[in-house]
Coordinates of C-alpha atoms in Angstrom, one line a residue:
M2 CA 15.0 -13.9 -30.0
T3 CA 12.7 -16.5 -30.9
P4 CA 10.9 -19.1 -28.9
E5 CA 13.4 -21.6 -29.8
K6 CA 16.4 -18.8 -28.9
V7 CA 14.7 -18.4 -25.3
L8 CA 14.4 -22.1 -24.6
A9 CA 17.9 -22.2 -25.5
M10 CA 19.0 -19.4 -23.4
A11 CA 17.1 -20.8 -20.4
K12 CA 19.0 -23.9 -20.6
E13 CA 22.5 -22.2 -21.3
Q14 CA 21.6 -20.2 -17.7
G15 CA 20.7 -22.7 -16.1
A16 CA 17.1 -21.3 -15.2
K17 CA 14.9 -23.2 -12.9
V18 CA 12.2 -21.0 -12.9
V19 CA 10.5 -18.9 -15.5
D20 CA 8.9 -15.4 -14.3
I21 CA 6.1 -14.0 -16.1
R22 CA 5.3 -10.4 -15.8
F23 CA 3.0 -7.8 -17.2
M24 CA 1.9 -4.3 -16.4
D25 CA -1.3 -3.6 -14.2
F26 CA -3.8 -0.7 -15.4
P27 CA -2.4 2.0 -13.0
G28 CA 1.5 1.0 -13.5
I29 CA 3.0 -1.8 -11.3
W30 CA 4.5 -4.7 -12.4
Q31 CA 2.7 -8.1 -11.6
H32 CA 4.3 -11.4 -11.8
F33 CA 4.1 -14.8 -11.2
S34 CA 6.3 -18.1 -11.5
V35 CA 6.1 -21.5 -13.2
P36 CA 8.9 -24.2 -13.4
V37 CA 11.0 -24.0 -16.5
S38 CA 9.7 -27.6 -17.6
E39 CA 6.4 -26.0 -18.2
L40 CA 8.1 -23.2 -21.0
E41 CA 7.6 -24.6 -24.6
V42 CA 7.7 -23.2 -27.6
S43 CA 3.9 -23.3 -27.8
S44 CA 3.7 -21.3 -24.6
F45 CA 4.2 -18.1 -26.6
D46 CA 1.4 -18.8 -28.8
D47 CA -0.9 -20.7 -26.0
G48 CA -0.1 -18.2 -23.2
F49 CA -0.7 -18.6 -19.2
G50 CA -4.3 -18.2 -17.7
F51 CA -4.7 -16.0 -14.4
D52 CA -7.8 -14.2 -12.9
G53 CA -8.1 -10.8 -14.2
S54 CA -10.4 -9.6 -11.7
S55 CA -7.8 -9.5 -9.2
I56 CA -5.7 -7.0 -11.4
R57 CA -6.7 -3.5 -10.6
G58 CA -8.8 -1.7 -13.3
W59 CA -9.5 -4.7 -15.1
Q60 CA -11.9 -7.8 -15.2
P61 CA -15.3 -8.0 -13.7
I62 CA -15.6 -11.4 -11.4
N63 CA -17.9 -12.9 -13.9
A64 CA -15.3 -12.7 -16.9
S65 CA -12.2 -12.9 -15.1
D66 CA -10.2 -15.4 -17.4
M67 CA -7.4 -13.9 -19.0
L68 CA -4.2 -15.1 -20.8
V69 CA -0.7 -13.3 -20.6
V70 CA 1.1 -14.4 -23.6
P71 CA 5.1 -14.3 -23.3
D72 CA 6.9 -11.9 -25.7
A73 CA 10.3 -14.0 -26.8
T74 CA 12.0 -10.4 -27.3
T75 CA 11.8 -9.8 -23.6
A76 CA 13.9 -12.4 -22.2
K77 CA 15.7 -11.7 -19.3
M78 CA 17.7 -13.4 -16.2
D79 CA 16.3 -12.1 -13.2
P80 CA 19.6 -10.5 -11.2
F81 CA 17.8 -10.7 -7.5
F82 CA 16.2 -14.1 -7.2
K83 CA 17.8 -17.1 -5.5
E84 CA 17.1 -19.9 -8.0
P85 CA 18.3 -19.0 -11.6
T86 CA 15.1 -17.2 -13.1
L87 CA 14.3 -16.4 -16.7
V88 CA 12.0 -13.3 -16.9
L89 CA 9.4 -12.9 -19.9
I90 CA 7.1 -9.7 -20.2
G91 CA 4.0 -11.0 -21.8
N92 CA 1.0 -9.4 -23.6
I93 CA -2.8 -9.5 -22.3
V94 CA -5.3 -11.4 -24.3
D95 CA -9.0 -13.0 -24.1
P96 CA -8.9 -16.4 -23.8
L97 CA -12.1 -16.7 -26.1
T98 CA -11.5 -14.1 -28.9
R99 CA -7.9 -14.2 -28.5
E100 CA -7.8 -10.4 -29.0
S101 CA -5.6 -8.1 -27.3
Y102 CA -6.9 -6.5 -24.0
T103 CA -7.5 -3.0 -24.4
R104 CA -6.6 -2.1 -20.7
D105 CA -3.6 -3.7 -21.3
P106 CA -0.9 -1.0 -21.2
R107 CA 1.8 -2.6 -23.4
H108 CA -0.9 -3.2 -26.0
I109 CA -1.5 0.7 -25.9
A110 CA 2.2 1.2 -26.4
Q111 CA 2.3 -1.3 -29.4
K112 CA -0.6 0.6 -31.0
A113 CA 1.0 3.9 -30.5
E114 CA 4.1 2.7 -32.3
A115 CA 2.0 1.1 -35.2
Y116 CA -0.2 4.6 -35.6
L117 CA 3.3 6.4 -36.0
K118 CA 4.0 4.5 -38.9
S119 CA 0.7 4.6 -40.5
T120 CA 0.7 8.4 -40.4
G121 CA 3.8 8.6 -42.6
I122 CA 5.1 11.0 -40.4
G123 CA 7.9 9.1 -39.1
D124 CA 8.7 5.4 -38.5
T125 CA 10.5 5.6 -35.0
V126 CA 9.9 7.6 -31.8
F127 CA 12.9 7.9 -29.4
I128 CA 12.0 8.6 -25.7
G129 CA 14.9 9.3 -23.0
P130 CA 13.2 9.7 -19.5
E131 CA 15.3 11.1 -16.6
A132 CA 13.4 9.6 -13.7
E133 CA 14.5 11.0 -10.7
F134 CA 13.8 9.2 -7.3
F135 CA 14.7 9.3 -3.6
I136 CA 16.6 6.7 -1.1
F137 CA 15.2 6.8 2.5
D138 CA 16.4 4.7 5.3
D139 CA 13.3 4.6 7.1
V140 CA 9.8 5.1 5.9
R141 CA 6.7 4.7 8.3
F142 CA 3.2 5.7 7.3
D143 CA -0.5 5.0 8.8
S144 CA -4.2 6.3 7.5
A145 CA -7.2 5.5 9.8
A146 CA -10.4 6.5 10.8
N147 CA -9.2 8.1 14.0
G148 CA -5.4 9.1 12.9
A149 CA -3.1 9.3 10.0
F150 CA 0.8 10.1 10.0
Y151 CA 4.0 9.6 7.8
E152 CA 7.4 10.0 8.8
L153 CA 10.6 9.4 6.6
D154 CA 14.3 9.6 7.3
S155 CA 17.7 9.4 5.9
V156 CA 21.3 9.7 7.0
E157 CA 21.6 12.3 4.7
G158 CA 18.5 14.3 6.0
T159 CA 19.3 17.7 6.7
W160 CA 17.0 17.7 9.6
N161 CA 19.6 15.0 11.1
T162 CA 22.7 17.5 12.0
G163 CA 21.6 17.5 15.3
R164 CA 20.9 13.9 15.8
D165 CA 23.2 11.6 17.9
E166 CA 24.4 8.7 15.6
G167 CA 27.3 7.7 17.8
P168 CA 29.1 9.8 16.2
N169 CA 27.5 12.1 13.9
L170 CA 29.7 12.8 11.0
A171 CA 27.8 15.8 9.7
Y172 CA 28.1 16.5 5.8
K173 CA 24.4 16.1 5.2
P174 CA 23.3 18.4 2.2
R175 CA 21.3 21.1 3.0
H176 CA 17.7 21.8 1.1
K177 CA 18.0 22.5 -2.4
E178 CA 22.1 21.9 -2.0
G179 CA 22.3 18.3 -3.3
Y180 CA 23.2 19.0 -6.8
F181 CA 26.7 16.8 -7.5
P182 CA 28.4 17.1 -4.0
V183 CA 31.3 14.6 -3.9
P184 CA 31.3 12.2 -1.0
P185 CA 31.4 12.3 2.0
T186 CA 28.4 14.6 1.7
D187 CA 26.9 12.1 -1.2
K188 CA 26.7 9.2 0.5
F189 CA 25.1 7.0 -1.9
Q190 CA 27.8 6.5 -4.6
D191 CA 28.6 3.2 -4.2
L192 CA 24.4 2.3 -4.2
R193 CA 23.9 4.3 -7.3
S194 CA 26.8 2.7 -9.2
D195 CA 25.5 -0.8 -8.5
M196 CA 22.4 0.0 -9.7
M197 CA 23.5 1.4 -12.8
L198 CA 25.7 -1.7 -13.3
T199 CA 23.1 -4.0 -12.7
L200 CA 21.1 -2.2 -15.6
E201 CA 23.9 -2.7 -17.9
K202 CA 24.0 -6.4 -17.0
L203 CA 20.5 -6.7 -18.2
G204 CA 21.3 -4.6 -21.3
I205 CA 20.1 -1.6 -20.4
D206 CA 22.3 1.5 -21.9
V207 CA 22.8 4.2 -19.0
E208 CA 24.2 7.4 -19.5
C209 CA 25.3 8.6 -16.1
Q210 CA 24.0 8.3 -12.4
H211 CA 24.3 11.4 -10.1
H212 CA 22.8 13.0 -6.7
E213 CA 19.8 15.3 -7.2
V214 CA 18.8 18.7 -5.7
A215 CA 17.1 17.6 -2.6
T216 CA 18.3 16.5 0.6
A217 CA 18.0 12.9 1.8
G218 CA 19.1 10.9 -1.0
Q219 CA 17.7 12.3 -3.9
A220 CA 19.2 10.8 -7.0
E221 CA 18.8 10.2 -10.8
I222 CA 19.9 7.7 -13.3
D223 CA 19.4 8.3 -16.8
M224 CA 19.0 5.5 -19.4
R225 CA 19.9 6.1 -23.1
F226 CA 17.1 7.1 -25.5
K227 CA 15.3 3.9 -27.0
P228 CA 12.2 3.6 -29.1
L229 CA 8.8 3.9 -27.3
M230 CA 8.1 0.4 -26.6
Q231 CA 11.2 -0.5 -25.7
M232 CA 11.9 2.1 -23.4
S233 CA 8.6 1.6 -21.9
D234 CA 10.0 -2.1 -20.9
Q235 CA 13.4 -0.8 -19.8
L236 CA 11.5 1.7 -17.4
V237 CA 9.6 -1.4 -15.4
W238 CA 13.0 -2.8 -15.2
F239 CA 14.7 0.4 -14.1
K240 CA 12.1 0.7 -11.3
Y241 CA 12.4 -3.1 -10.2
V242 CA 16.3 -2.9 -10.2
L243 CA 16.4 0.4 -8.4
K244 CA 14.1 -0.7 -5.5
N245 CA 15.8 -4.0 -4.9
V246 CA 19.3 -3.0 -5.0
A247 CA 18.2 -0.4 -2.2
T248 CA 16.6 -3.3 -0.3
Q249 CA 19.7 -5.2 -0.7
Y250 CA 21.8 -2.5 1.2
G251 CA 19.3 -1.7 3.6
H252 CA 17.5 1.4 2.0
T253 CA 14.3 1.8 0.1
V254 CA 13.6 3.8 -2.8
T255 CA 10.3 6.0 -4.1
F256 CA 9.2 7.5 -7.0
M257 CA 7.0 9.4 -5.2
P258 CA 6.9 12.9 -6.8
K259 CA 6.5 14.9 -3.6
P260 CA 7.7 13.1 -0.3
L261 CA 9.4 15.8 1.4
F262 CA 8.1 19.3 2.1
E263 CA 9.9 22.6 1.5
D264 CA 12.4 20.5 -0.9
N265 CA 12.4 19.5 -4.4
G266 CA 9.8 17.1 -5.8
T267 CA 10.8 14.2 -8.2
G268 CA 10.3 14.6 -11.7
M269 CA 10.7 12.5 -15.1
H270 CA 11.6 15.0 -17.8
T271 CA 11.1 13.2 -20.8
H272 CA 13.0 13.7 -23.8
V273 CA 11.1 12.9 -27.5
S274 CA 12.3 12.7 -30.9
I275 CA 11.1 11.3 -34.2
W276 CA 12.9 9.6 -36.9
K277 CA 11.8 8.7 -40.6
D278 CA 14.4 6.6 -42.8
D279 CA 17.1 7.0 -40.3
A280 CA 16.8 10.5 -40.3
P281 CA 15.9 12.8 -37.4
L282 CA 12.6 14.9 -38.2
F283 CA 13.3 17.5 -35.5
A284 CA 16.4 18.9 -36.9
G285 CA 16.2 22.3 -38.9
D286 CA 16.6 25.9 -39.1
K287 CA 13.5 27.4 -37.2
Y288 CA 14.1 28.6 -33.4
A289 CA 17.0 26.6 -31.5
G290 CA 18.0 24.6 -34.5
V291 CA 14.9 22.6 -34.7
S292 CA 12.3 22.1 -37.6
Q293 CA 8.9 22.9 -38.3
E294 CA 7.4 19.6 -37.4
A295 CA 9.3 20.1 -34.0
L296 CA 7.6 23.3 -33.3
Y297 CA 4.3 21.7 -34.3
A298 CA 5.1 18.8 -32.1
I299 CA 5.6 21.4 -29.2
G300 CA 2.2 23.0 -30.3
G301 CA 0.5 19.6 -29.8
I302 CA 1.9 19.2 -25.9
L303 CA 1.0 22.7 -25.1
K304 CA -2.5 22.3 -26.5
H305 CA -3.0 18.8 -24.7
C306 CA -0.8 19.2 -21.7
K307 CA -3.9 19.4 -19.0
A308 CA -5.3 16.6 -20.4
L309 CA -2.0 14.6 -20.9
C310 CA -1.2 15.6 -17.1
A311 CA -3.9 12.8 -16.0
I312 CA -1.6 10.0 -17.6
T313 CA 2.0 11.8 -17.3
N314 CA 1.2 13.2 -13.6
P315 CA -1.3 10.6 -12.4
T316 CA -1.3 10.8 -8.7
T317 CA -2.7 13.2 -6.4
N318 CA 0.8 13.6 -4.9
S319 CA 2.0 14.5 -8.4
Y320 CA 0.3 17.9 -7.6
K321 CA 2.4 18.5 -4.7
R322 CA 5.3 19.1 -6.7
L323 CA 3.1 20.8 -9.4
V324 CA 2.7 24.1 -7.6
P325 CA 3.1 27.7 -9.4
G326 CA 5.8 29.9 -8.1
F327 CA 8.1 26.9 -6.5
E328 CA 10.5 26.2 -9.7
A329 CA 8.2 23.3 -11.0
P330 CA 7.7 23.2 -14.7
V331 CA 3.8 24.0 -14.6
N332 CA 3.9 27.2 -17.2
L333 CA 2.9 26.0 -20.5
A334 CA 5.5 27.6 -22.5
Y335 CA 8.7 26.4 -24.4
S336 CA 12.1 27.7 -24.5
S337 CA 15.7 26.8 -25.5
R338 CA 18.1 26.1 -22.3
N339 CA 15.4 27.9 -20.0
R340 CA 14.4 25.2 -17.3
S341 CA 11.6 26.7 -16.0
A342 CA 9.2 26.3 -18.9
A343 CA 7.2 23.1 -19.2
I344 CA 9.1 22.6 -22.6
R345 CA 12.6 22.8 -23.2
I346 CA 14.8 22.3 -26.2
P347 CA 18.2 20.9 -25.3
M348 CA 21.5 22.6 -26.7
Y349 CA 24.0 20.4 -25.1
S350 CA 25.1 19.4 -29.2
S351 CA 24.9 21.0 -32.2
S352 CA 24.3 17.6 -34.1
P353 CA 21.1 17.0 -35.9
K354 CA 20.8 13.6 -34.2
A355 CA 20.7 15.3 -30.8
K356 CA 17.7 17.4 -31.5
R357 CA 14.8 16.7 -29.5
I358 CA 12.1 18.3 -27.5
E359 CA 11.9 17.8 -23.6
F360 CA 8.8 17.7 -21.8
R361 CA 9.6 18.6 -18.2
T362 CA 6.1 18.2 -16.5
P363 CA 5.7 14.3 -16.2
D364 CA 6.7 12.5 -13.0
P365 CA 8.2 8.7 -12.7
S366 CA 4.7 7.7 -10.8
C367 CA 3.1 7.2 -14.0
N368 CA 2.7 4.1 -16.2
G369 CA 5.5 4.4 -18.8
Y370 CA 3.7 2.5 -21.5
M371 CA 0.6 4.7 -21.1
A372 CA 2.4 8.2 -20.8
F373 CA 4.9 7.7 -23.5
S374 CA 2.0 7.0 -25.7
A375 CA -0.2 9.7 -24.7
I376 CA 2.9 12.3 -25.1
L377 CA 3.2 10.8 -28.8
M378 CA -0.2 11.1 -29.5
A379 CA -0.1 14.8 -28.7
V380 CA 3.1 15.3 -30.7
L381 CA 1.4 13.6 -33.8
D382 CA -1.8 15.8 -33.2
G383 CA 0.4 18.7 -33.3
I384 CA 2.0 17.8 -36.7
E385 CA -0.7 16.7 -38.3
N386 CA -3.1 19.9 -37.5
K387 CA 0.1 22.3 -37.5
I388 CA -0.6 23.4 -34.2
D389 CA 1.1 27.0 -33.7
P390 CA 3.0 26.7 -30.1
G391 CA 3.4 30.5 -30.1
D392 CA 6.4 32.3 -29.4
P393 CA 9.2 31.1 -27.1
L394 CA 9.6 32.6 -23.7
D395 CA 13.3 32.8 -23.0
K396 CA 12.9 34.7 -19.7
N397 CA 13.1 33.2 -16.5
I398 CA 9.5 32.6 -15.8
Y399 CA 9.6 32.9 -12.3
D400 CA 10.9 36.8 -12.4
L401 CA 8.0 37.6 -14.5
P402 CA 5.9 40.2 -13.3
P403 CA 2.1 39.0 -12.2
E404 CA 0.2 40.8 -15.4
E405 CA 2.7 39.0 -17.9
L406 CA 2.6 35.6 -16.0
A407 CA -1.3 35.7 -15.9
E408 CA -1.0 35.7 -19.6
I409 CA 1.0 32.0 -19.6
E410 CA -1.5 29.0 -19.2
S411 CA -0.3 26.6 -16.2
A412 CA -0.7 23.0 -16.2
P413 CA -3.6 21.6 -13.5
G414 CA -3.5 22.1 -9.8
S415 CA -4.8 18.7 -9.0
L416 CA -5.5 15.1 -10.1
D417 CA -9.1 16.1 -10.5
E418 CA -8.2 19.0 -12.6
A419 CA -6.6 17.0 -14.8
L420 CA -8.9 14.1 -15.0
A421 CA -11.7 16.7 -16.0
A422 CA -9.4 18.0 -18.5
L423 CA -9.1 14.8 -19.9
T424 CA -12.8 14.2 -20.0
E425 CA -12.9 16.9 -21.8
D426 CA -9.9 16.6 -24.4
H427 CA -9.2 13.2 -25.3
E428 CA -10.0 12.7 -29.4
F429 CA -6.5 12.9 -30.1
L430 CA -5.6 9.7 -28.0
L431 CA -8.3 7.8 -29.7
K432 CA -7.0 8.0 -33.1
G433 CA -5.7 4.6 -34.5
D434 CA -7.5 3.2 -31.8
V435 CA -4.5 3.6 -29.7
F436 CA -6.4 4.9 -26.5
T437 CA -10.1 3.4 -26.7
K438 CA -13.1 5.3 -25.1
D439 CA -13.0 2.2 -22.5
V440 CA -9.4 2.8 -21.6
I441 CA -10.2 6.8 -20.9
D442 CA -13.3 6.1 -18.9
M443 CA -11.7 3.6 -16.8
W444 CA -8.6 5.4 -16.3
I445 CA -10.8 8.4 -14.9
D446 CA -13.4 6.3 -12.8
Y447 CA -10.7 4.3 -11.2
K448 CA -8.5 7.5 -10.4
M449 CA -11.6 9.3 -8.8
E450 CA -12.7 6.4 -7.1
N451 CA -9.9 5.1 -5.7
E452 CA -7.4 8.2 -5.5
V453 CA -8.9 11.3 -5.7
N454 CA -11.9 11.0 -3.4
P455 CA -10.4 8.8 -0.6
V456 CA -7.9 11.8 -0.3
K457 CA -10.6 14.3 -0.5
L458 CA -12.4 12.7 2.4
R459 CA -9.4 12.3 5.0
P460 CA -8.4 15.1 7.1
H461 CA -4.9 16.2 6.6
P462 CA -2.7 16.3 9.8
H463 CA -1.8 19.7 8.9
E464 CA -5.3 20.8 9.1
F465 CA -5.3 20.0 13.1
F466 CA -2.4 22.4 13.3
L467 CA -4.3 25.1 11.3
Y468 CA -7.5 24.6 13.2
Y469 CA -7.9 22.5 16.2
D470 CA -8.2 25.6 18.4
I471 CA -11.0 27.1 16.1

């Protein structure tokens, strides 16, 4: 879509407001609005000014002025605002040099796609994330100097079987038994369908929606695979739509990886395939019907997985899900069909076009622009350097004897471990200037200062249960 077509679209849709949006460094959508009269063809070159020092991980206060330049191809009408509102996603540039901002996650994704083409390996990388989430009815938490707590509730929560609900109609999925039950046990069919149909109205293709394994409203809605940049833009729309539809129903959605103790966490299994000249590069005659390039791609992810986790699993809470021995994809191995491996080769279809690899470790707390780009860079490093992934592991990892399990490497056990791995292993991310050293350093510093250390310094409520009477 051209700027002229965007203006025509705004007029046709009766837009009164233009909402300019961009992704901050940690991965939260930001926005501001202008009257539609302020949007001109020149706006798509001139951009709109804002204070970059107020955005997390960005500019110092002495160099705060930034520009966000709308991308005409991203134009959509917002489905929630009272007044008809045209939404445009923008790219961040320096107002003096007009250079793209290195810490703009969207710019990183643009460079990742450009680097793929420059290698000659392929021209398109398709990304298909399976972003899980929880739907809760009530969420309360606090963290102060003299106390901390959280409490979640859901009409579906198995802990509420004895609650007086006037009347309690039961049908609450037990722990780890929430996968695919029909209503009335599944109480969120209509809500998820509304989410799915809202996404489709925005032009986002959806493959399915369903209840997930955990009690208390865990769910999944799968978007159809798209090129990396398009999927990155869609993922922020995805989170925005799900949160707002849930709010309209009096519920709340979280993509936090591990909100519940003793039940399944929330992952984002990410499917990846590279194509060249409209032909799938990952289809072949090797193990599970994949190509040698696909095996090298797996080798790249397995080699760099510990560093990748700092970007694909970027919260301290991520590692409450990635715990060895609890059905989490922490073991750095690959397999066909075996869902206990970090990388799976899906076997649903024999079509060459369906051949892809599924990286199961990531979770949806990540910044999609950066996570998908980092995964692609690991894949390309594997192909370029012919990294051997070793033999597949088709046994159930959780049934292996300790001596065999000890030979399989694991993902990091904490965010600080992942950040330490990224400190030591990030050269593959710097190729093509996709991730700059400045981005890596700021990411590590920001995460340590704002997340890792604050969590380390605070007493945990369970410590009082364990130690108060010492």
